[in-house]
Amino acid sequence: MSTVLVTGAGRGIGRAITEEFIQRGHRVIGTARDPRSLEKLDLDQRLALDVTDDASVAAAFASAGDVDIVVVNPAEIFYAAVEAIPLPELLRLFDLNTVGAIRVAQAALAGMRARGDGKLLFMSSVLGRVVLPLGSAYAATKWALEALVESLAIEVEPFGIQAALLEPGAVSSGALDNVTSYTLADDPYAGLAGDDDLRAVMITPEQVATEIADAAEKPELPLRIPIGDPARAVLAARHAAPDDVPFAHAAD
């Protein structure tokens, strides 16, 4: 059994992932901004970890000790047409979803290189490969993460470390409930579809967790791991579509 560290383990997808690894008998370290959210989980350690804070991440990994698998799971979303995106909010989103994920990876890598082994699994999204109207800010954070992790996978392979991108579609975790939206006055973009197509084919956090744990337990990680049949269908359509026009896919 492996030692697994999960960020954002207190709720949503992160909690489901944590519970799945616990059920499989792994030694699991759960982290969250507020460790009190982890009290009902049968964890080896409960650690405070804020992915946007250097000192918090460093302290968590110092306490965790050797870790075999890290599941990096920061994600926040807002909706806005590109013209309406508040730029400070875009920077904040990148700091959480993209920079935060890399901050965690950097904290894990020295120990993994020293041992010559380790797996880093990053929560990306179908929206790390495609875009939807009004969802460009979130998608941009995930597209950027995809570039960073693909480069990381090349860089760390000689050290016995594997990096993978997890790509679910919409998940019934509550993350899409009451999402903040930003609009212009007399909104000229009203009526755009947004994420309705993906919401229609939601999968559960438990389905996500099962597929992630299955992948993590195999000797070799693919670089990209679509999670759930809806994600696999969308990504297959994206792969088959031309690149010289915007891709628009209605999930069905």
PDB file of C-alpha atoms in Angstrom:
ATOM      1  CA  MET A   1       0.000   0.000   0.000  1.00  0.00           C
ATOM      2  CA  SER A   2       1.082   3.542  -0.735  1.00  0.00           C
ATOM      3  CA  THR A   3       1.141   6.792   1.218  1.00  0.00           C
ATOM      4  CA  VAL A   4      -1.288   9.150  -0.516  1.00  0.00           C
ATOM      5  CA  LEU A   5      -1.633  12.876   0.115  1.00  0.00           C
ATOM      6  CA  VAL A   6      -4.814  14.558  -1.122  1.00  0.00           C
ATOM      7  CA  THR A   7      -5.322  18.321  -1.203  1.00  0.00           C
ATOM      8  CA  GLY A   8      -8.809  19.715  -0.691  1.00  0.00           C
ATOM      9  CA  ALA A   9      -9.771  16.518   1.122  1.00  0.00           C
ATOM     10  CA  GLY A  10     -12.494  18.072   3.259  1.00  0.00           C
ATOM     11  CA  ARG A  11     -15.257  18.318   0.676  1.00  0.00           C
ATOM     12  CA  GLY A  12     -16.501  17.484  -2.793  1.00  0.00           C
ATOM     13  CA  ILE A  13     -14.324  15.504  -5.164  1.00  0.00           C
ATOM     14  CA  GLY A  14     -11.333  15.697  -2.837  1.00  0.00           C
ATOM     15  CA  ARG A  15     -13.268  14.072  -0.015  1.00  0.00           C
ATOM     16  CA  ALA A  16     -14.532  11.294  -2.290  1.00  0.00           C
ATOM     17  CA  ILE A  17     -10.974  10.628  -3.495  1.00  0.00           C
ATOM     18  CA  THR A  18      -9.741  10.530   0.093  1.00  0.00           C
ATOM     19  CA  GLU A  19     -12.446   8.087   1.155  1.00  0.00           C
ATOM     20  CA  GLU A  20     -11.731   5.831  -1.831  1.00  0.00           C
ATOM     21  CA  PHE A  21      -8.027   5.539  -1.027  1.00  0.00           C
ATOM     22  CA  ILE A  22      -8.840   4.889   2.650  1.00  0.00           C
ATOM     23  CA  GLN A  23     -11.257   2.096   1.684  1.00  0.00           C
ATOM     24  CA  ARG A  24      -8.535   0.506  -0.424  1.00  0.00           C
ATOM     25  CA  GLY A  25      -6.224   0.317   2.552  1.00  0.00           C
ATOM     26  CA  HIS A  26      -3.726   3.029   1.709  1.00  0.00           C
ATOM     27  CA  ARG A  27      -2.096   5.285   4.272  1.00  0.00           C
ATOM     28  CA  VAL A  28      -3.853   8.560   3.540  1.00  0.00           C
ATOM     29  CA  ILE A  29      -2.882  12.090   4.529  1.00  0.00           C
ATOM     30  CA  GLY A  30      -5.776  14.498   4.125  1.00  0.00           C
ATOM     31  CA  THR A  31      -5.139  18.208   3.778  1.00  0.00           C
ATOM     32  CA  ALA A  32      -7.454  21.197   3.761  1.00  0.00           C
ATOM     33  CA  ARG A  33      -7.343  24.895   4.547  1.00  0.00           C
ATOM     34  CA  ASP A  34      -9.300  24.069   7.700  1.00  0.00           C
ATOM     35  CA  PRO A  35      -8.272  20.621   9.062  1.00  0.00           C
ATOM     36  CA  ARG A  36     -11.471  20.514  11.133  1.00  0.00           C
ATOM     37  CA  SER A  37     -13.264  19.525   7.914  1.00  0.00           C
ATOM     38  CA  LEU A  38     -11.275  16.267   8.003  1.00  0.00           C
ATOM     39  CA  GLU A  39     -12.277  15.130  11.496  1.00  0.00           C
ATOM     40  CA  LYS A  40     -14.683  12.365  10.399  1.00  0.00           C
ATOM     41  CA  LEU A  41     -12.220  10.766   7.990  1.00  0.00           C
ATOM     42  CA  ASP A  42     -10.076   7.795   9.066  1.00  0.00           C
ATOM     43  CA  LEU A  43      -6.802   9.460   8.122  1.00  0.00           C
ATOM     44  CA  ASP A  44      -3.214   8.822   9.075  1.00  0.00           C
ATOM     45  CA  GLN A  45      -2.679  12.587   9.312  1.00  0.00           C
ATOM     46  CA  ARG A  46      -4.843  15.694   9.079  1.00  0.00           C
ATOM     47  CA  LEU A  47      -2.860  18.687   7.905  1.00  0.00           C
ATOM     48  CA  ALA A  48      -3.575  22.330   7.165  1.00  0.00           C
ATOM     49  CA  LEU A  49      -2.653  23.189   3.590  1.00  0.00           C
ATOM     50  CA  ASP A  50      -3.555  26.289   1.620  1.00  0.00           C
ATOM     51  CA  VAL A  51      -2.303  25.878  -1.952  1.00  0.00           C
ATOM     52  CA  THR A  52      -1.988  29.663  -2.350  1.00  0.00           C
ATOM     53  CA  ASP A  53       0.445  30.004   0.571  1.00  0.00           C
ATOM     54  CA  ASP A  54       4.111  28.965   0.275  1.00  0.00           C
ATOM     55  CA  ALA A  55       4.636  28.514   3.995  1.00  0.00           C
ATOM     56  CA  SER A  56       1.464  26.460   4.426  1.00  0.00           C
ATOM     57  CA  VAL A  57       2.410  24.057   1.625  1.00  0.00           C
ATOM     58  CA  ALA A  58       5.988  23.688   2.868  1.00  0.00           C
ATOM     59  CA  ALA A  59       4.849  23.010   6.433  1.00  0.00           C
ATOM     60  CA  ALA A  60       2.349  20.377   5.308  1.00  0.00           C
ATOM     61  CA  PHE A  61       4.944  18.427   3.335  1.00  0.00           C
ATOM     62  CA  ALA A  62       7.468  18.698   6.153  1.00  0.00           C
ATOM     63  CA  SER A  63       4.895  17.089   8.463  1.00  0.00           C
ATOM     64  CA  ALA A  64       3.767  14.480   5.922  1.00  0.00           C
ATOM     65  CA  GLY A  65       7.144  12.835   5.435  1.00  0.00           C
ATOM     66  CA  ASP A  66       7.614  10.491   2.495  1.00  0.00           C
ATOM     67  CA  VAL A  67       4.635  10.488   0.122  1.00  0.00           C
ATOM     68  CA  ASP A  68       4.193   8.086  -2.798  1.00  0.00           C
ATOM     69  CA  ILE A  69       1.141   9.620  -4.485  1.00  0.00           C
ATOM     70  CA  VAL A  70      -0.051  13.223  -4.412  1.00  0.00           C
ATOM     71  CA  VAL A  71      -3.499  14.128  -5.735  1.00  0.00           C
ATOM     72  CA  VAL A  72      -3.518  17.861  -6.395  1.00  0.00           C
ATOM     73  CA  ASN A  73      -7.077  19.090  -6.361  1.00  0.00           C
ATOM     74  CA  PRO A  74      -7.562  22.884  -6.258  1.00  0.00           C
ATOM     75  CA  ALA A  75     -10.476  24.171  -8.328  1.00  0.00           C
ATOM     76  CA  GLU A  76     -12.701  27.215  -8.328  1.00  0.00           C
ATOM     77  CA  ILE A  77     -14.838  28.567 -11.158  1.00  0.00           C
ATOM     78  CA  PHE A  78     -16.660  31.705 -12.175  1.00  0.00           C
ATOM     79  CA  TYR A  79     -18.618  32.572 -15.314  1.00  0.00           C
ATOM     80  CA  ALA A  80     -18.037  35.608 -17.512  1.00  0.00           C
ATOM     81  CA  ALA A  81     -17.725  36.468 -21.147  1.00  0.00           C
ATOM     82  CA  VAL A  82     -14.106  37.357 -21.884  1.00  0.00           C
ATOM     83  CA  GLU A  83     -14.997  41.045 -22.218  1.00  0.00           C
ATOM     84  CA  ALA A  84     -16.554  41.003 -18.768  1.00  0.00           C
ATOM     85  CA  ILE A  85     -13.858  39.146 -16.797  1.00  0.00           C
ATOM     86  CA  PRO A  86     -12.632  41.209 -13.811  1.00  0.00           C
ATOM     87  CA  LEU A  87      -8.871  40.892 -14.250  1.00  0.00           C
ATOM     88  CA  PRO A  88      -8.055  40.755 -10.518  1.00  0.00           C
ATOM     89  CA  GLU A  89     -10.456  37.803 -10.259  1.00  0.00           C
ATOM     90  CA  LEU A  90      -8.749  36.122 -13.205  1.00  0.00           C
ATOM     91  CA  LEU A  91      -5.384  36.487 -11.470  1.00  0.00           C
ATOM     92  CA  ARG A  92      -6.836  35.062  -8.260  1.00  0.00           C
ATOM     93  CA  LEU A  93      -8.239  32.089 -10.160  1.00  0.00           C
ATOM     94  CA  PHE A  94      -4.865  31.360 -11.756  1.00  0.00           C
ATOM     95  CA  ASP A  95      -3.179  31.616  -8.357  1.00  0.00           C
ATOM     96  CA  LEU A  96      -5.503  28.959  -6.966  1.00  0.00           C
ATOM     97  CA  ASN A  97      -6.142  26.571  -9.851  1.00  0.00           C
ATOM     98  CA  THR A  98      -2.803  26.713 -11.644  1.00  0.00           C
ATOM     99  CA  VAL A  99      -0.058  28.232  -9.514  1.00  0.00           C
ATOM    100  CA  GLY A 100      -1.457  26.511  -6.424  1.00  0.00           C
ATOM    101  CA  ALA A 101      -1.238  23.120  -8.100  1.00  0.00           C
ATOM    102  CA  ILE A 102       2.361  23.710  -9.156  1.00  0.00           C
ATOM    103  CA  ARG A 103       3.234  25.004  -5.686  1.00  0.00           C
ATOM    104  CA  VAL A 104       2.155  21.640  -4.264  1.00  0.00           C
ATOM    105  CA  ALA A 105       4.108  19.733  -6.910  1.00  0.00           C
ATOM    106  CA  GLN A 106       7.272  21.698  -6.187  1.00  0.00           C
ATOM    107  CA  ALA A 107       6.961  20.843  -2.497  1.00  0.00           C
ATOM    108  CA  ALA A 108       6.610  17.135  -3.276  1.00  0.00           C
ATOM    109  CA  LEU A 109       9.300  16.770  -5.913  1.00  0.00           C
ATOM    110  CA  ALA A 110      12.518  16.934  -3.890  1.00  0.00           C
ATOM    111  CA  GLY A 111      11.501  13.958  -1.770  1.00  0.00           C
ATOM    112  CA  MET A 112      10.276  11.980  -4.762  1.00  0.00           C
ATOM    113  CA  ARG A 113      13.514  12.628  -6.671  1.00  0.00           C
ATOM    114  CA  ALA A 114      15.553  11.493  -3.670  1.00  0.00           C
ATOM    115  CA  ARG A 115      13.616   8.222  -3.552  1.00  0.00           C
ATOM    116  CA  GLY A 116      13.501   7.787  -7.327  1.00  0.00           C
ATOM    117  CA  ASP A 117       9.767   7.211  -7.313  1.00  0.00           C
ATOM    118  CA  GLY A 118       6.437   9.014  -7.018  1.00  0.00           C
ATOM    119  CA  LYS A 119       3.195   9.882  -8.740  1.00  0.00           C
ATOM    120  CA  LEU A 120       1.680  13.345  -9.106  1.00  0.00           C
ATOM    121  CA  LEU A 121      -1.959  13.431 -10.228  1.00  0.00           C
ATOM    122  CA  PHE A 122      -3.352  16.844 -11.101  1.00  0.00           C
ATOM    123  CA  MET A 123      -7.080  17.594 -11.264  1.00  0.00           C
ATOM    124  CA  SER A 124      -7.569  19.139 -14.666  1.00  0.00           C
ATOM    125  CA  SER A 125     -10.881  18.951 -16.528  1.00  0.00           C
ATOM    126  CA  VAL A 126     -12.466  18.364 -19.894  1.00  0.00           C
ATOM    127  CA  LEU A 127     -12.300  22.161 -19.897  1.00  0.00           C
ATOM    128  CA  GLY A 128      -8.540  21.848 -19.934  1.00  0.00           C
ATOM    129  CA  ARG A 129      -8.948  20.650 -23.533  1.00  0.00           C
ATOM    130  CA  VAL A 130     -12.121  22.415 -24.730  1.00  0.00           C
ATOM    131  CA  VAL A 131     -13.873  25.694 -23.892  1.00  0.00           C
ATOM    132  CA  LEU A 132     -17.462  26.736 -23.331  1.00  0.00           C
ATOM    133  CA  PRO A 133     -18.997  30.191 -23.642  1.00  0.00           C
ATOM    134  CA  LEU A 134     -18.703  32.097 -20.360  1.00  0.00           C
ATOM    135  CA  GLY A 135     -16.289  29.494 -18.954  1.00  0.00           C
ATOM    136  CA  SER A 136     -13.053  30.764 -20.452  1.00  0.00           C
ATOM    137  CA  ALA A 137     -11.449  31.905 -17.174  1.00  0.00           C
ATOM    138  CA  TYR A 138     -11.693  28.492 -15.542  1.00  0.00           C
ATOM    139  CA  ALA A 139     -10.736  26.755 -18.792  1.00  0.00           C
ATOM    140  CA  ALA A 140      -7.685  28.987 -19.151  1.00  0.00           C
ATOM    141  CA  THR A 141      -6.425  27.960 -15.709  1.00  0.00           C
ATOM    142  CA  LYS A 142      -6.749  24.323 -16.705  1.00  0.00           C
ATOM    143  CA  TRP A 143      -5.251  24.760 -20.186  1.00  0.00           C
ATOM    144  CA  ALA A 144      -2.249  26.364 -18.498  1.00  0.00           C
ATOM    145  CA  LEU A 145      -2.061  23.513 -15.998  1.00  0.00           C
ATOM    146  CA  GLU A 146      -2.081  21.022 -18.883  1.00  0.00           C
ATOM    147  CA  ALA A 147       0.962  22.709 -20.443  1.00  0.00           C
ATOM    148  CA  LEU A 148       2.862  22.828 -17.170  1.00  0.00           C
ATOM    149  CA  VAL A 149       2.149  19.211 -16.283  1.00  0.00           C
ATOM    150  CA  GLU A 150       3.004  17.881 -19.745  1.00  0.00           C
ATOM    151  CA  SER A 151       6.379  19.620 -19.484  1.00  0.00           C
ATOM    152  CA  LEU A 152       6.765  18.370 -15.912  1.00  0.00           C
ATOM    153  CA  ALA A 153       6.129  14.782 -17.024  1.00  0.00           C
ATOM    154  CA  ILE A 154       9.013  15.027 -19.491  1.00  0.00           C
ATOM    155  CA  GLU A 155      11.330  16.633 -16.935  1.00  0.00           C
ATOM    156  CA  VAL A 156      10.761  14.172 -14.078  1.00  0.00           C
ATOM    157  CA  GLU A 157      10.585  10.912 -16.015  1.00  0.00           C
ATOM    158  CA  PRO A 158      14.367  10.309 -15.667  1.00  0.00           C
ATOM    159  CA  PHE A 159      13.937  10.432 -11.880  1.00  0.00           C
ATOM    160  CA  GLY A 160      11.277   7.697 -11.811  1.00  0.00           C
ATOM    161  CA  ILE A 161       8.450  10.169 -11.176  1.00  0.00           C
ATOM    162  CA  GLN A 162       5.187  10.165 -13.120  1.00  0.00           C
ATOM    163  CA  ALA A 163       2.792  13.058 -13.654  1.00  0.00           C
ATOM    164  CA  ALA A 164      -0.771  12.770 -14.950  1.00  0.00           C
ATOM    165  CA  LEU A 165      -3.715  15.028 -15.756  1.00  0.00           C
ATOM    166  CA  LEU A 166      -7.166  13.962 -14.555  1.00  0.00           C
ATOM    167  CA  GLU A 167      -9.905  15.167 -16.912  1.00  0.00           C
ATOM    168  CA  PRO A 168     -13.489  14.753 -15.675  1.00  0.00           C
ATOM    169  CA  GLY A 169     -16.471  16.535 -17.140  1.00  0.00           C
ATOM    170  CA  ALA A 170     -19.130  18.034 -14.899  1.00  0.00           C
ATOM    171  CA  VAL A 171     -19.353  16.404 -11.462  1.00  0.00           C
ATOM    172  CA  SER A 172     -22.268  16.527  -9.027  1.00  0.00           C
ATOM    173  CA  SER A 173     -20.036  17.721  -6.188  1.00  0.00           C
ATOM    174  CA  GLY A 174     -21.858  21.004  -5.582  1.00  0.00           C
ATOM    175  CA  ALA A 175     -19.055  23.037  -7.162  1.00  0.00           C
ATOM    176  CA  LEU A 176     -21.394  24.200  -9.944  1.00  0.00           C
ATOM    177  CA  ASP A 177     -24.137  25.312  -7.571  1.00  0.00           C
ATOM    178  CA  ASN A 178     -24.472  29.081  -7.206  1.00  0.00           C
ATOM    179  CA  VAL A 179     -21.407  29.897  -9.275  1.00  0.00           C
ATOM    180  CA  THR A 180     -20.478  33.589  -9.314  1.00  0.00           C
ATOM    181  CA  SER A 181     -21.132  35.323 -12.647  1.00  0.00           C
ATOM    182  CA  TYR A 182     -19.784  38.626 -13.915  1.00  0.00           C
ATOM    183  CA  THR A 183     -21.618  40.539 -16.642  1.00  0.00           C
ATOM    184  CA  LEU A 184     -21.490  43.857 -18.417  1.00  0.00           C
ATOM    185  CA  ALA A 185     -24.261  46.409 -18.067  1.00  0.00           C
ATOM    186  CA  ASP A 186     -27.111  45.557 -20.459  1.00  0.00           C
ATOM    187  CA  ASP A 187     -25.323  42.239 -20.948  1.00  0.00           C
ATOM    188  CA  PRO A 188     -24.774  41.687 -24.678  1.00  0.00           C
ATOM    189  CA  TYR A 189     -23.789  38.062 -24.023  1.00  0.00           C
ATOM    190  CA  ALA A 190     -26.970  37.030 -22.207  1.00  0.00           C
ATOM    191  CA  GLY A 191     -28.342  33.734 -23.388  1.00  0.00           C
ATOM    192  CA  LEU A 192     -25.067  31.973 -24.159  1.00  0.00           C
ATOM    193  CA  ALA A 193     -25.218  28.297 -23.254  1.00  0.00           C
ATOM    194  CA  GLY A 194     -22.487  28.157 -20.624  1.00  0.00           C
ATOM    195  CA  ASP A 195     -22.062  24.743 -19.040  1.00  0.00           C
ATOM    196  CA  ASP A 196     -25.612  23.435 -19.589  1.00  0.00           C
ATOM    197  CA  ASP A 197     -24.434  20.701 -21.959  1.00  0.00           C
ATOM    198  CA  LEU A 198     -21.928  19.324 -19.459  1.00  0.00           C
ATOM    199  CA  ARG A 199     -24.333  19.583 -16.524  1.00  0.00           C
ATOM    200  CA  ALA A 200     -26.756  17.322 -18.409  1.00  0.00           C
ATOM    201  CA  VAL A 201     -24.249  14.445 -18.171  1.00  0.00           C
ATOM    202  CA  MET A 202     -22.869  14.885 -14.668  1.00  0.00           C
ATOM    203  CA  ILE A 203     -21.120  12.028 -12.953  1.00  0.00           C
ATOM    204  CA  THR A 204     -20.785  11.565  -9.193  1.00  0.00           C
ATOM    205  CA  PRO A 205     -17.708  12.342  -7.076  1.00  0.00           C
ATOM    206  CA  GLU A 206     -17.596   8.650  -6.217  1.00  0.00           C
ATOM    207  CA  GLN A 207     -17.269   7.728  -9.900  1.00  0.00           C
ATOM    208  CA  VAL A 208     -14.427  10.208 -10.230  1.00  0.00           C
ATOM    209  CA  ALA A 209     -12.696   8.831  -7.143  1.00  0.00           C
ATOM    210  CA  THR A 210     -12.923   5.227  -8.314  1.00  0.00           C
ATOM    211  CA  GLU A 211     -11.344   5.968 -11.685  1.00  0.00           C
ATOM    212  CA  ILE A 212      -8.584   8.051 -10.109  1.00  0.00           C
ATOM    213  CA  ALA A 213      -7.687   5.376  -7.568  1.00  0.00           C
ATOM    214  CA  ASP A 214      -7.751   2.700 -10.277  1.00  0.00           C
ATOM    215  CA  ALA A 215      -5.287   4.749 -12.347  1.00  0.00           C
ATOM    216  CA  ALA A 216      -3.039   5.568  -9.396  1.00  0.00           C
ATOM    217  CA  GLU A 217      -2.705   1.911  -8.422  1.00  0.00           C
ATOM    218  CA  LYS A 218      -1.424   0.857 -11.847  1.00  0.00           C
ATOM    219  CA  PRO A 219       2.344   0.789 -12.433  1.00  0.00           C
ATOM    220  CA  GLU A 220       2.215   3.280 -15.291  1.00  0.00           C
ATOM    221  CA  LEU A 221       0.188   6.491 -15.479  1.00  0.00           C
ATOM    222  CA  PRO A 222      -0.996   7.828 -18.837  1.00  0.00           C
ATOM    223  CA  LEU A 223      -0.266  11.526 -19.219  1.00  0.00           C
ATOM    224  CA  ARG A 224      -3.978  12.303 -19.631  1.00  0.00           C
ATOM    225  CA  ILE A 225      -6.764  10.352 -17.951  1.00  0.00           C
ATOM    226  CA  PRO A 226     -10.315  11.229 -19.059  1.00  0.00           C
ATOM    227  CA  ILE A 227     -12.686  10.505 -16.181  1.00  0.00           C
ATOM    228  CA  GLY A 228     -16.185   9.215 -16.987  1.00  0.00           C
ATOM    229  CA  ASP A 229     -17.854   8.288 -20.253  1.00  0.00           C
ATOM    230  CA  PRO A 230     -19.130  11.832 -20.957  1.00  0.00           C
ATOM    231  CA  ALA A 231     -15.577  13.186 -20.729  1.00  0.00           C
ATOM    232  CA  ARG A 232     -14.263  10.466 -22.969  1.00  0.00           C
ATOM    233  CA  ALA A 233     -16.950  11.261 -25.562  1.00  0.00           C
ATOM    234  CA  VAL A 234     -16.252  15.009 -25.544  1.00  0.00           C
ATOM    235  CA  LEU A 235     -12.499  14.511 -25.802  1.00  0.00           C
ATOM    236  CA  ALA A 236     -12.862  12.004 -28.624  1.00  0.00           C
ATOM    237  CA  ALA A 237     -14.982  14.530 -30.508  1.00  0.00           C
ATOM    238  CA  ARG A 238     -12.399  17.239 -29.847  1.00  0.00           C
ATOM    239  CA  HIS A 239      -9.647  14.967 -31.161  1.00  0.00           C
ATOM    240  CA  ALA A 240     -11.602  14.280 -34.334  1.00  0.00           C
ATOM    241  CA  ALA A 241     -12.528  17.921 -34.996  1.00  0.00           C
ATOM    242  CA  PRO A 242     -10.509  20.406 -37.056  1.00  0.00           C
ATOM    243  CA  ASP A 243      -8.310  22.958 -35.299  1.00  0.00           C
ATOM    244  CA  ASP A 244      -8.911  25.856 -37.679  1.00  0.00           C
ATOM    245  CA  VAL A 245     -12.339  26.757 -36.245  1.00  0.00           C
ATOM    246  CA  PRO A 246     -13.602  26.953 -32.656  1.00  0.00           C
ATOM    247  CA  PHE A 247     -14.752  23.624 -31.293  1.00  0.00           C
ATOM    248  CA  ALA A 248     -18.388  23.485 -30.124  1.00  0.00           C
ATOM    249  CA  HIS A 249     -19.667  20.169 -28.867  1.00  0.00           C
ATOM    250  CA  ALA A 250     -23.115  19.453 -27.423  1.00  0.00           C
ATOM    251  CA  ALA A 251     -22.708  16.582 -24.968  1.00  0.00           C
ATOM    252  CA  ASP A 252     -25.263  13.859 -25.526  1.00  0.00           C
TER     253      ASP A 252
END
